[in-house]
């Protein structure tokens, strides 16, 4: 009975975050120690005080209007953190679970003197132990998935909760906030474009434009001899397909007239350029080739598109030294890649060398840095359950605990040695699964807590202090294992045990019925009432 209170007292005093924010011993530190000593001594009164306080503010919130300041204040009082919550958590597994098993064993054992008052007290103790364990299991079922998206421990101090909320709001953001911040006016220009142009001109410079200069870019492939001879009027059949790019920097009121004048002025130069190009093409024809192929001027351009008649020269063969140098380069590259990927290196900052970067000699990028899109790290957690989900989950875990406790207690009455063997094997298997689960994302320095967590897994499964990587594998595997153990123990004691009371027949069928009901409740909760995933982005 004293074990949860002593464990809670030791955990609070050994946690630096629970102490007042002072250095040394002063009045506040003394009051803190005296307060928790009184809680340790009068722990039943402290537990009743916590329950009564929450019940009072819950009733007060019901009488306030929805959305009013009074209801918000009352809900805030209900959700206040307190070290008493740690006592309630420890009480469920350090006091309620052993007490329930002990009282059920005493009730089922033969040759025991019983009276009505004693049996009534034992039954009340067992029922409230069931309710205590089921409420704690429902509250902390997926606590770690809810914690990574903003939920705090119920026994954290006030300044610890405030610091966590500030850090959480600073380091994470929701998808809605990102979409709202990404929206901008479509009439506004892209803010990245000025940076790109500034960076471009800083590297290559800007070509100044001289007033009065004229630039004409002519593509000679669009002209041939025949078209140049037939061109008589520069204004006839003029289209944009002629691929004439005109850049006139002189301001003109009639750009079309200016373009035609430029074409008339340079038409002689264009014709001269085309004639020189055709003469150059004809001079490249081999002298031994027949002239019949080039008699038709229309097929002149098609002739130049044909492959050459003379074969290509042979590919130069690489000598032995060239091949050896290539093999050497390949070998050196493979060795460097092997060293980088397999040879361990010293961690950075191992010898704490101070690296001072000179801002004057540092490489400066040309222009402004571009804000390119990058991949964001996501955090996926769970929202809190609603009222219907908590009710169905609570009912399912009550049935699950009823099946588990009846199977263990009755099996211990008939086969105590095999009972301890089953519990030891289950405990060791849970320790192995926990260590395997936390090999990547948790430190292995919490050995003592993992021992306590494996003890909790004798009765139920909690995602507490560790984040399950494969959640479905954990729950399906655990429920399957527990059902196999319970069915095996029930079959053994029902067929091999010596009993005469009808209570054992009733407990056998009650075990089967509670197992089926718990499975149906858990499946219904997972299929329809499971809370939605909550996705956050790391800033």
mmCIF file of C-alpha atoms in Angstrom, residues 118-457:
data_model
loop_
_atom_site.group_PDB
_atom_site.id
_atom_site.type_symbol
_atom_site.label_atom_id
_atom_site.label_comp_id
_atom_site.label_asym_id
_atom_site.label_seq_id
_atom_site.Cartn_x
_atom_site.Cartn_y
_atom_site.Cartn_z
ATOM 1 C CA UNK A 118 -14.931 -9.897 4.559
ATOM 2 C CA UNK A 119 -16.145 -11.226 1.223
ATOM 3 C CA UNK A 120 -17.964 -7.959 0.511
ATOM 4 C CA UNK A 121 -14.839 -5.917 1.222
ATOM 5 C CA UNK A 122 -12.747 -8.196 -0.979
ATOM 6 C CA UNK A 123 -15.191 -7.948 -3.878
ATOM 7 C CA UNK A 124 -15.325 -4.147 -3.586
ATOM 8 C CA UNK A 125 -11.519 -4.043 -3.564
ATOM 9 C CA UNK A 126 -11.333 -6.198 -6.702
ATOM 10 C CA UNK A 127 -13.952 -4.128 -8.555
ATOM 11 C CA UNK A 128 -12.312 -0.784 -7.799
ATOM 12 C CA UNK A 129 -8.907 -2.196 -8.674
ATOM 13 C CA UNK A 130 -10.316 -3.184 -12.065
ATOM 14 C CA UNK A 131 -11.691 0.317 -12.599
ATOM 15 C CA UNK A 132 -8.446 1.993 -11.504
ATOM 16 C CA UNK A 133 -6.291 -0.069 -13.835
ATOM 17 C CA UNK A 134 -8.697 0.317 -16.767
ATOM 18 C CA UNK A 135 -8.877 4.113 -16.371
ATOM 19 C CA UNK A 136 -5.078 4.463 -16.246
ATOM 20 C CA UNK A 137 -4.599 2.146 -19.236
ATOM 21 C CA UNK A 138 -7.193 4.103 -21.234
ATOM 22 C CA UNK A 139 -5.561 7.445 -20.390
ATOM 23 C CA UNK A 140 -1.985 6.380 -21.230
ATOM 24 C CA UNK A 141 -2.706 3.926 -24.052
ATOM 25 C CA UNK A 142 -1.033 5.941 -26.858
ATOM 26 C CA UNK A 143 0.529 8.613 -24.680
ATOM 27 C CA UNK A 144 3.871 8.772 -26.489
ATOM 28 C CA UNK A 145 2.205 9.381 -29.870
ATOM 29 C CA UNK A 146 0.197 12.197 -28.284
ATOM 30 C CA UNK A 147 3.223 13.582 -26.441
ATOM 31 C CA UNK A 148 5.294 14.211 -29.571
ATOM 32 C CA UNK A 149 2.549 16.485 -30.942
ATOM 33 C CA UNK A 150 2.135 18.658 -27.854
ATOM 34 C CA UNK A 151 0.764 16.722 -24.874
ATOM 35 C CA UNK A 152 2.650 17.024 -21.565
ATOM 36 C CA UNK A 153 3.026 14.673 -18.635
ATOM 37 C CA UNK A 154 0.235 15.241 -16.077
ATOM 38 C CA UNK A 155 2.780 15.440 -13.229
ATOM 39 C CA UNK A 156 5.056 18.055 -14.834
ATOM 40 C CA UNK A 157 5.672 21.350 -13.063
ATOM 41 C CA UNK A 158 4.126 24.612 -14.275
ATOM 42 C CA UNK A 159 7.344 26.157 -15.565
ATOM 43 C CA UNK A 160 8.214 22.878 -17.300
ATOM 44 C CA UNK A 161 4.859 22.852 -19.119
ATOM 45 C CA UNK A 162 5.245 26.505 -20.141
ATOM 46 C CA UNK A 163 8.779 25.935 -21.460
ATOM 47 C CA UNK A 164 7.668 22.898 -23.452
ATOM 48 C CA UNK A 165 4.753 24.777 -25.006
ATOM 49 C CA UNK A 166 7.003 27.673 -26.047
ATOM 50 C CA UNK A 167 9.558 25.328 -27.574
ATOM 51 C CA UNK A 168 6.834 23.336 -29.292
ATOM 52 C CA UNK A 169 5.244 26.416 -30.860
ATOM 53 C CA UNK A 170 8.644 27.702 -31.972
ATOM 54 C CA UNK A 171 9.949 24.497 -33.525
ATOM 55 C CA UNK A 172 6.814 23.087 -35.188
ATOM 56 C CA UNK A 173 3.993 24.298 -37.383
ATOM 57 C CA UNK A 174 0.804 22.788 -38.743
ATOM 58 C CA UNK A 175 -0.109 22.274 -42.381
ATOM 59 C CA UNK A 176 -2.813 24.959 -42.165
ATOM 60 C CA UNK A 177 -0.339 27.581 -40.931
ATOM 61 C CA UNK A 178 2.120 26.707 -43.704
ATOM 62 C CA UNK A 179 -0.567 27.027 -46.372
ATOM 63 C CA UNK A 180 -1.735 30.338 -44.919
ATOM 64 C CA UNK A 181 1.805 31.733 -44.867
ATOM 65 C CA UNK A 182 2.509 30.483 -48.400
ATOM 66 C CA UNK A 183 -0.453 32.349 -49.910
ATOM 67 C CA UNK A 184 0.381 35.672 -51.586
ATOM 68 C CA UNK A 185 -1.261 38.052 -54.002
ATOM 69 C CA UNK A 186 -1.161 36.676 -57.581
ATOM 70 C CA UNK A 187 -0.587 40.224 -58.885
ATOM 71 C CA UNK A 188 2.655 40.472 -56.958
ATOM 72 C CA UNK A 189 5.853 39.418 -58.656
ATOM 73 C CA UNK A 190 7.846 36.408 -57.634
ATOM 74 C CA UNK A 191 10.298 37.531 -54.908
ATOM 75 C CA UNK A 192 12.919 35.100 -56.219
ATOM 76 C CA UNK A 193 13.178 36.739 -59.673
ATOM 77 C CA UNK A 194 15.049 39.911 -58.549
ATOM 78 C CA UNK A 195 17.581 37.768 -56.728
ATOM 79 C CA UNK A 196 18.142 35.630 -59.822
ATOM 80 C CA UNK A 197 18.635 38.657 -62.096
ATOM 81 C CA UNK A 198 20.927 40.357 -59.616
ATOM 82 C CA UNK A 199 23.022 37.220 -59.357
ATOM 83 C CA UNK A 200 23.147 36.923 -63.165
ATOM 84 C CA UNK A 201 24.254 40.525 -63.773
ATOM 85 C CA UNK A 202 26.829 40.361 -60.984
ATOM 86 C CA UNK A 203 28.499 37.414 -62.751
ATOM 87 C CA UNK A 204 28.250 38.361 -66.430
ATOM 88 C CA UNK A 205 27.618 42.068 -66.365
ATOM 89 C CA UNK A 206 24.956 44.033 -68.184
ATOM 90 C CA UNK A 207 25.440 44.945 -71.871
ATOM 91 C CA UNK A 208 24.842 48.695 -72.211
ATOM 92 C CA UNK A 209 22.657 49.777 -75.047
ATOM 93 C CA UNK A 210 24.011 52.581 -77.283
ATOM 94 C CA UNK A 211 21.385 54.960 -78.635
ATOM 95 C CA UNK A 212 21.017 54.756 -82.378
ATOM 96 C CA UNK A 213 22.578 51.299 -82.802
ATOM 97 C CA UNK A 214 20.842 48.709 -84.956
ATOM 98 C CA UNK A 215 21.348 44.943 -84.723
ATOM 99 C CA UNK A 216 20.074 42.508 -87.345
ATOM 100 C CA UNK A 217 20.504 38.784 -86.764
ATOM 101 C CA UNK A 218 20.100 36.774 -89.965
ATOM 102 C CA UNK A 219 19.889 33.022 -90.112
ATOM 103 C CA UNK A 220 21.563 32.043 -93.444
ATOM 104 C CA UNK A 221 19.928 28.600 -93.435
ATOM 105 C CA UNK A 222 16.638 30.227 -94.406
ATOM 106 C CA UNK A 223 18.021 31.590 -97.650
ATOM 107 C CA UNK A 224 19.141 29.798 -100.790
ATOM 108 C CA UNK A 225 20.200 30.866 -104.249
ATOM 109 C CA UNK A 226 16.835 30.431 -105.884
ATOM 110 C CA UNK A 227 14.895 32.371 -103.263
ATOM 111 C CA UNK A 228 17.473 35.152 -103.305
ATOM 112 C CA UNK A 229 17.203 35.520 -107.088
ATOM 113 C CA UNK A 230 13.437 35.542 -107.037
ATOM 114 C CA UNK A 231 13.286 38.191 -104.282
ATOM 115 C CA UNK A 232 12.349 41.393 -106.031
ATOM 116 C CA UNK A 233 10.140 43.280 -103.649
ATOM 117 C CA UNK A 234 11.232 43.375 -99.978
ATOM 118 C CA UNK A 235 7.704 44.222 -98.870
ATOM 119 C CA UNK A 236 5.931 41.378 -100.673
ATOM 120 C CA UNK A 237 4.881 38.224 -98.811
ATOM 121 C CA UNK A 238 6.686 39.282 -95.647
ATOM 122 C CA UNK A 239 5.806 37.160 -92.590
ATOM 123 C CA UNK A 240 7.204 36.416 -89.158
ATOM 124 C CA UNK A 241 8.536 33.068 -90.386
ATOM 125 C CA UNK A 242 11.479 34.764 -92.048
ATOM 126 C CA UNK A 243 13.271 34.623 -88.664
ATOM 127 C CA UNK A 244 14.566 38.158 -88.818
ATOM 128 C CA UNK A 245 15.184 39.521 -85.356
ATOM 129 C CA UNK A 246 15.401 43.287 -85.317
ATOM 130 C CA UNK A 247 16.529 45.259 -82.283
ATOM 131 C CA UNK A 248 16.122 48.970 -82.826
ATOM 132 C CA UNK A 249 16.953 51.093 -79.795
ATOM 133 C CA UNK A 250 15.961 54.388 -81.419
ATOM 134 C CA UNK A 251 12.543 55.567 -80.386
ATOM 135 C CA UNK A 252 10.215 55.576 -83.370
ATOM 136 C CA UNK A 253 6.578 56.342 -83.705
ATOM 137 C CA UNK A 254 6.140 53.780 -86.543
ATOM 138 C CA UNK A 255 8.079 50.560 -85.800
ATOM 139 C CA UNK A 256 6.702 48.823 -88.937
ATOM 140 C CA UNK A 257 8.026 51.512 -91.280
ATOM 141 C CA UNK A 258 11.398 51.475 -89.498
ATOM 142 C CA UNK A 259 11.657 47.688 -89.922
ATOM 143 C CA UNK A 260 10.960 47.910 -93.673
ATOM 144 C CA UNK A 261 13.521 50.651 -94.120
ATOM 145 C CA UNK A 262 16.175 48.546 -92.379
ATOM 146 C CA UNK A 263 15.372 45.600 -94.622
ATOM 147 C CA UNK A 264 15.719 47.747 -97.771
ATOM 148 C CA UNK A 265 19.021 49.167 -96.596
ATOM 149 C CA UNK A 266 20.544 45.746 -95.903
ATOM 150 C CA UNK A 267 19.010 43.699 -98.735
ATOM 151 C CA UNK A 268 22.160 43.993 -100.830
ATOM 152 C CA UNK A 269 24.300 42.783 -97.960
ATOM 153 C CA UNK A 270 22.001 39.782 -97.469
ATOM 154 C CA UNK A 271 22.213 38.810 -101.137
ATOM 155 C CA UNK A 272 26.002 39.126 -101.140
ATOM 156 C CA UNK A 273 26.229 36.952 -98.015
ATOM 157 C CA UNK A 274 24.029 34.250 -99.554
ATOM 158 C CA UNK A 275 26.108 34.162 -102.761
ATOM 159 C CA UNK A 276 29.338 33.823 -100.798
ATOM 160 C CA UNK A 277 27.843 31.003 -98.744
ATOM 161 C CA UNK A 278 26.751 29.078 -101.844
ATOM 162 C CA UNK A 279 30.151 29.523 -103.480
ATOM 163 C CA UNK A 280 31.800 28.202 -100.339
ATOM 164 C CA UNK A 281 29.549 25.127 -100.388
ATOM 165 C CA UNK A 282 30.361 24.448 -104.045
ATOM 166 C CA UNK A 283 34.090 24.790 -103.438
ATOM 167 C CA UNK A 284 33.955 22.031 -100.808
ATOM 168 C CA UNK A 285 32.747 19.447 -103.371
ATOM 169 C CA UNK A 286 35.392 16.903 -104.256
ATOM 170 C CA UNK A 287 36.858 17.440 -107.755
ATOM 171 C CA UNK A 288 36.400 13.810 -108.725
ATOM 172 C CA UNK A 289 32.682 13.857 -108.097
ATOM 173 C CA UNK A 290 30.361 13.939 -111.062
ATOM 174 C CA UNK A 291 28.798 17.228 -112.081
ATOM 175 C CA UNK A 292 25.510 15.617 -112.955
ATOM 176 C CA UNK A 293 24.509 15.533 -109.335
ATOM 177 C CA UNK A 294 24.802 19.316 -108.998
ATOM 178 C CA UNK A 295 23.315 20.414 -112.299
ATOM 179 C CA UNK A 296 19.877 20.892 -110.795
ATOM 180 C CA UNK A 297 20.034 23.907 -108.419
ATOM 181 C CA UNK A 298 16.843 22.797 -106.684
ATOM 182 C CA UNK A 299 18.512 19.591 -105.429
ATOM 183 C CA UNK A 300 21.623 21.457 -104.351
ATOM 184 C CA UNK A 301 20.549 21.808 -100.760
ATOM 185 C CA UNK A 302 19.462 18.159 -100.577
ATOM 186 C CA UNK A 303 22.917 17.059 -101.737
ATOM 187 C CA UNK A 304 24.596 18.519 -98.711
ATOM 188 C CA UNK A 305 22.315 16.525 -96.416
ATOM 189 C CA UNK A 306 23.571 13.177 -97.774
ATOM 190 C CA UNK A 307 26.275 11.171 -95.981
ATOM 191 C CA UNK A 308 29.808 11.499 -97.394
ATOM 192 C CA UNK A 309 30.973 8.951 -100.007
ATOM 193 C CA UNK A 310 34.395 8.444 -98.510
ATOM 194 C CA UNK A 311 34.484 6.180 -95.441
ATOM 195 C CA UNK A 312 35.290 7.608 -92.025
ATOM 196 C CA UNK A 313 38.845 7.258 -90.731
ATOM 197 C CA UNK A 314 39.482 4.348 -88.337
ATOM 198 C CA UNK A 315 39.170 4.923 -84.585
ATOM 199 C CA UNK A 316 42.577 5.421 -82.968
ATOM 200 C CA UNK A 317 43.463 2.413 -80.843
ATOM 201 C CA UNK A 318 44.472 3.086 -77.222
ATOM 202 C CA UNK A 319 47.940 1.917 -76.348
ATOM 203 C CA UNK A 320 48.880 -0.163 -73.315
ATOM 204 C CA UNK A 321 49.968 2.809 -71.208
ATOM 205 C CA UNK A 322 46.685 4.617 -71.810
ATOM 206 C CA UNK A 323 44.689 1.589 -70.680
ATOM 207 C CA UNK A 324 46.882 1.206 -67.609
ATOM 208 C CA UNK A 325 46.264 4.829 -66.615
ATOM 209 C CA UNK A 326 42.494 4.351 -66.971
ATOM 210 C CA UNK A 327 42.585 1.204 -64.827
ATOM 211 C CA UNK A 328 44.662 3.047 -62.254
ATOM 212 C CA UNK A 329 42.110 5.880 -62.035
ATOM 213 C CA UNK A 330 39.261 3.384 -61.622
ATOM 214 C CA UNK A 331 41.149 1.535 -58.888
ATOM 215 C CA UNK A 332 41.938 4.758 -56.998
ATOM 216 C CA UNK A 333 38.275 5.841 -57.192
ATOM 217 C CA UNK A 334 37.063 2.475 -55.840
ATOM 218 C CA UNK A 335 39.560 2.605 -52.968
ATOM 219 C CA UNK A 336 38.490 6.132 -52.004
ATOM 220 C CA UNK A 337 34.809 5.147 -52.010
ATOM 221 C CA UNK A 338 35.549 2.078 -49.875
ATOM 222 C CA UNK A 339 37.503 4.147 -47.335
ATOM 223 C CA UNK A 340 34.761 6.771 -47.080
ATOM 224 C CA UNK A 341 32.013 4.200 -46.533
ATOM 225 C CA UNK A 342 33.745 1.641 -44.272
ATOM 226 C CA UNK A 343 36.605 3.287 -42.373
ATOM 227 C CA UNK A 344 35.332 4.984 -39.166
ATOM 228 C CA UNK A 345 36.185 8.601 -38.505
ATOM 229 C CA UNK A 346 36.650 10.634 -35.371
ATOM 230 C CA UNK A 347 33.544 12.596 -34.360
ATOM 231 C CA UNK A 348 33.510 16.281 -35.122
ATOM 232 C CA UNK A 349 34.478 18.561 -32.261
ATOM 233 C CA UNK A 350 36.158 15.752 -30.318
ATOM 234 C CA UNK A 351 39.156 17.878 -29.356
ATOM 235 C CA UNK A 352 37.103 21.108 -29.112
ATOM 236 C CA UNK A 353 39.116 23.099 -31.615
ATOM 237 C CA UNK A 354 37.887 26.645 -32.033
ATOM 238 C CA UNK A 355 37.168 27.388 -35.653
ATOM 239 C CA UNK A 356 36.956 31.082 -36.328
ATOM 240 C CA UNK A 357 35.802 32.105 -39.760
ATOM 241 C CA UNK A 358 37.078 35.375 -41.152
ATOM 242 C CA UNK A 359 34.172 37.242 -42.668
ATOM 243 C CA UNK A 360 36.449 39.343 -44.874
ATOM 244 C CA UNK A 361 38.235 36.366 -46.442
ATOM 245 C CA UNK A 362 35.165 34.171 -46.638
ATOM 246 C CA UNK A 363 33.772 33.357 -50.034
ATOM 247 C CA UNK A 364 30.925 35.651 -50.833
ATOM 248 C CA UNK A 365 28.220 34.487 -53.169
ATOM 249 C CA UNK A 366 27.290 36.758 -56.021
ATOM 250 C CA UNK A 367 23.961 38.363 -55.409
ATOM 251 C CA UNK A 368 21.408 37.280 -52.847
ATOM 252 C CA UNK A 369 21.010 33.684 -51.801
ATOM 253 C CA UNK A 370 18.104 31.936 -53.472
ATOM 254 C CA UNK A 371 15.356 30.574 -51.233
ATOM 255 C CA UNK A 372 14.936 27.243 -52.991
ATOM 256 C CA UNK A 373 12.256 24.785 -51.798
ATOM 257 C CA UNK A 374 13.454 22.054 -49.452
ATOM 258 C CA UNK A 375 11.941 18.921 -47.956
ATOM 259 C CA UNK A 376 10.451 19.370 -44.475
ATOM 260 C CA UNK A 377 10.681 16.872 -41.670
ATOM 261 C CA UNK A 378 7.281 15.674 -40.522
ATOM 262 C CA UNK A 379 6.153 14.540 -37.072
ATOM 263 C CA UNK A 380 3.166 12.199 -37.012
ATOM 264 C CA UNK A 381 1.223 11.722 -33.802
ATOM 265 C CA UNK A 382 -2.319 11.237 -32.540
ATOM 266 C CA UNK A 383 -4.983 13.570 -31.295
ATOM 267 C CA UNK A 384 -6.727 12.948 -27.989
ATOM 268 C CA UNK A 385 -9.725 10.620 -27.846
ATOM 269 C CA UNK A 386 -13.227 11.980 -27.702
ATOM 270 C CA UNK A 387 -15.784 10.952 -25.075
ATOM 271 C CA UNK A 388 -17.251 8.041 -27.073
ATOM 272 C CA UNK A 389 -13.817 6.690 -27.936
ATOM 273 C CA UNK A 390 -12.695 6.793 -24.309
ATOM 274 C CA UNK A 391 -15.882 5.033 -23.184
ATOM 275 C CA UNK A 392 -15.509 2.179 -25.691
ATOM 276 C CA UNK A 393 -11.788 1.848 -24.992
ATOM 277 C CA UNK A 394 -12.421 1.827 -21.235
ATOM 278 C CA UNK A 395 -15.019 -0.945 -21.608
ATOM 279 C CA UNK A 396 -12.697 -2.993 -23.783
ATOM 280 C CA UNK A 397 -9.794 -2.771 -21.333
ATOM 281 C CA UNK A 398 -12.047 -3.641 -18.376
ATOM 282 C CA UNK A 399 -13.064 -6.846 -20.170
ATOM 283 C CA UNK A 400 -9.447 -7.515 -21.153
ATOM 284 C CA UNK A 401 -8.223 -7.149 -17.560
ATOM 285 C CA UNK A 402 -11.096 -9.299 -16.274
ATOM 286 C CA UNK A 403 -10.127 -12.111 -18.650
ATOM 287 C CA UNK A 404 -6.427 -11.784 -17.796
ATOM 288 C CA UNK A 405 -6.804 -11.631 -14.021
ATOM 289 C CA UNK A 406 -9.283 -14.505 -13.789
ATOM 290 C CA UNK A 407 -7.077 -16.722 -15.956
ATOM 291 C CA UNK A 408 -3.947 -15.969 -13.898
ATOM 292 C CA UNK A 409 -5.624 -16.236 -10.482
ATOM 293 C CA UNK A 410 -7.466 -19.504 -11.122
ATOM 294 C CA UNK A 411 -4.401 -21.038 -12.777
ATOM 295 C CA UNK A 412 -2.321 -20.129 -9.708
ATOM 296 C CA UNK A 413 -4.837 -21.926 -7.450
ATOM 297 C CA UNK A 414 -4.279 -25.254 -9.245
ATOM 298 C CA UNK A 415 -0.739 -24.972 -10.685
ATOM 299 C CA UNK A 416 1.365 -22.447 -8.738
ATOM 300 C CA UNK A 417 4.712 -23.612 -10.180
ATOM 301 C CA UNK A 418 3.583 -23.412 -13.793
ATOM 302 C CA UNK A 419 2.037 -20.031 -13.025
ATOM 303 C CA UNK A 420 5.444 -18.565 -12.122
ATOM 304 C CA UNK A 421 6.984 -20.173 -15.198
ATOM 305 C CA UNK A 422 4.401 -18.563 -17.493
ATOM 306 C CA UNK A 423 4.863 -15.141 -15.859
ATOM 307 C CA UNK A 424 8.676 -15.361 -16.042
ATOM 308 C CA UNK A 425 8.651 -16.328 -19.715
ATOM 309 C CA UNK A 426 6.197 -13.560 -20.555
ATOM 310 C CA UNK A 427 8.292 -11.030 -18.609
ATOM 311 C CA UNK A 428 11.546 -11.973 -20.355
ATOM 312 C CA UNK A 429 9.850 -11.890 -23.753
ATOM 313 C CA UNK A 430 8.545 -8.387 -23.093
ATOM 314 C CA UNK A 431 12.014 -7.185 -22.042
ATOM 315 C CA UNK A 432 13.482 -8.560 -25.269
ATOM 316 C CA UNK A 433 10.781 -6.871 -27.358
ATOM 317 C CA UNK A 434 11.298 -3.527 -25.598
ATOM 318 C CA UNK A 435 15.072 -3.599 -26.093
ATOM 319 C CA UNK A 436 14.605 -4.526 -29.748
ATOM 320 C CA UNK A 437 12.106 -1.694 -30.219
ATOM 321 C CA UNK A 438 14.293 1.032 -28.685
ATOM 322 C CA UNK A 439 17.572 0.019 -30.308
ATOM 323 C CA UNK A 440 17.418 2.975 -32.730
ATOM 324 C CA UNK A 441 15.347 5.839 -31.359
ATOM 325 C CA UNK A 442 15.920 5.555 -27.614
ATOM 326 C CA UNK A 443 18.899 5.315 -25.313
ATOM 327 C CA UNK A 444 19.523 2.042 -23.519
ATOM 328 C CA UNK A 445 20.298 3.778 -20.244
ATOM 329 C CA UNK A 446 16.760 3.343 -18.886
ATOM 330 C CA UNK A 447 17.253 -0.266 -17.865
ATOM 331 C CA UNK A 448 15.403 0.101 -14.570
ATOM 332 C CA UNK A 449 12.419 1.713 -16.214
ATOM 333 C CA UNK A 450 12.329 -0.994 -18.899
ATOM 334 C CA UNK A 451 12.141 -3.592 -16.138
ATOM 335 C CA UNK A 452 9.123 -1.791 -14.701
ATOM 336 C CA UNK A 453 7.556 -1.420 -18.155
ATOM 337 C CA UNK A 454 7.910 -5.151 -18.812
ATOM 338 C CA UNK A 455 6.077 -5.732 -15.513
ATOM 339 C CA UNK A 456 3.226 -3.513 -16.778
ATOM 340 C CA UNK A 457 3.099 -5.601 -19.957
#
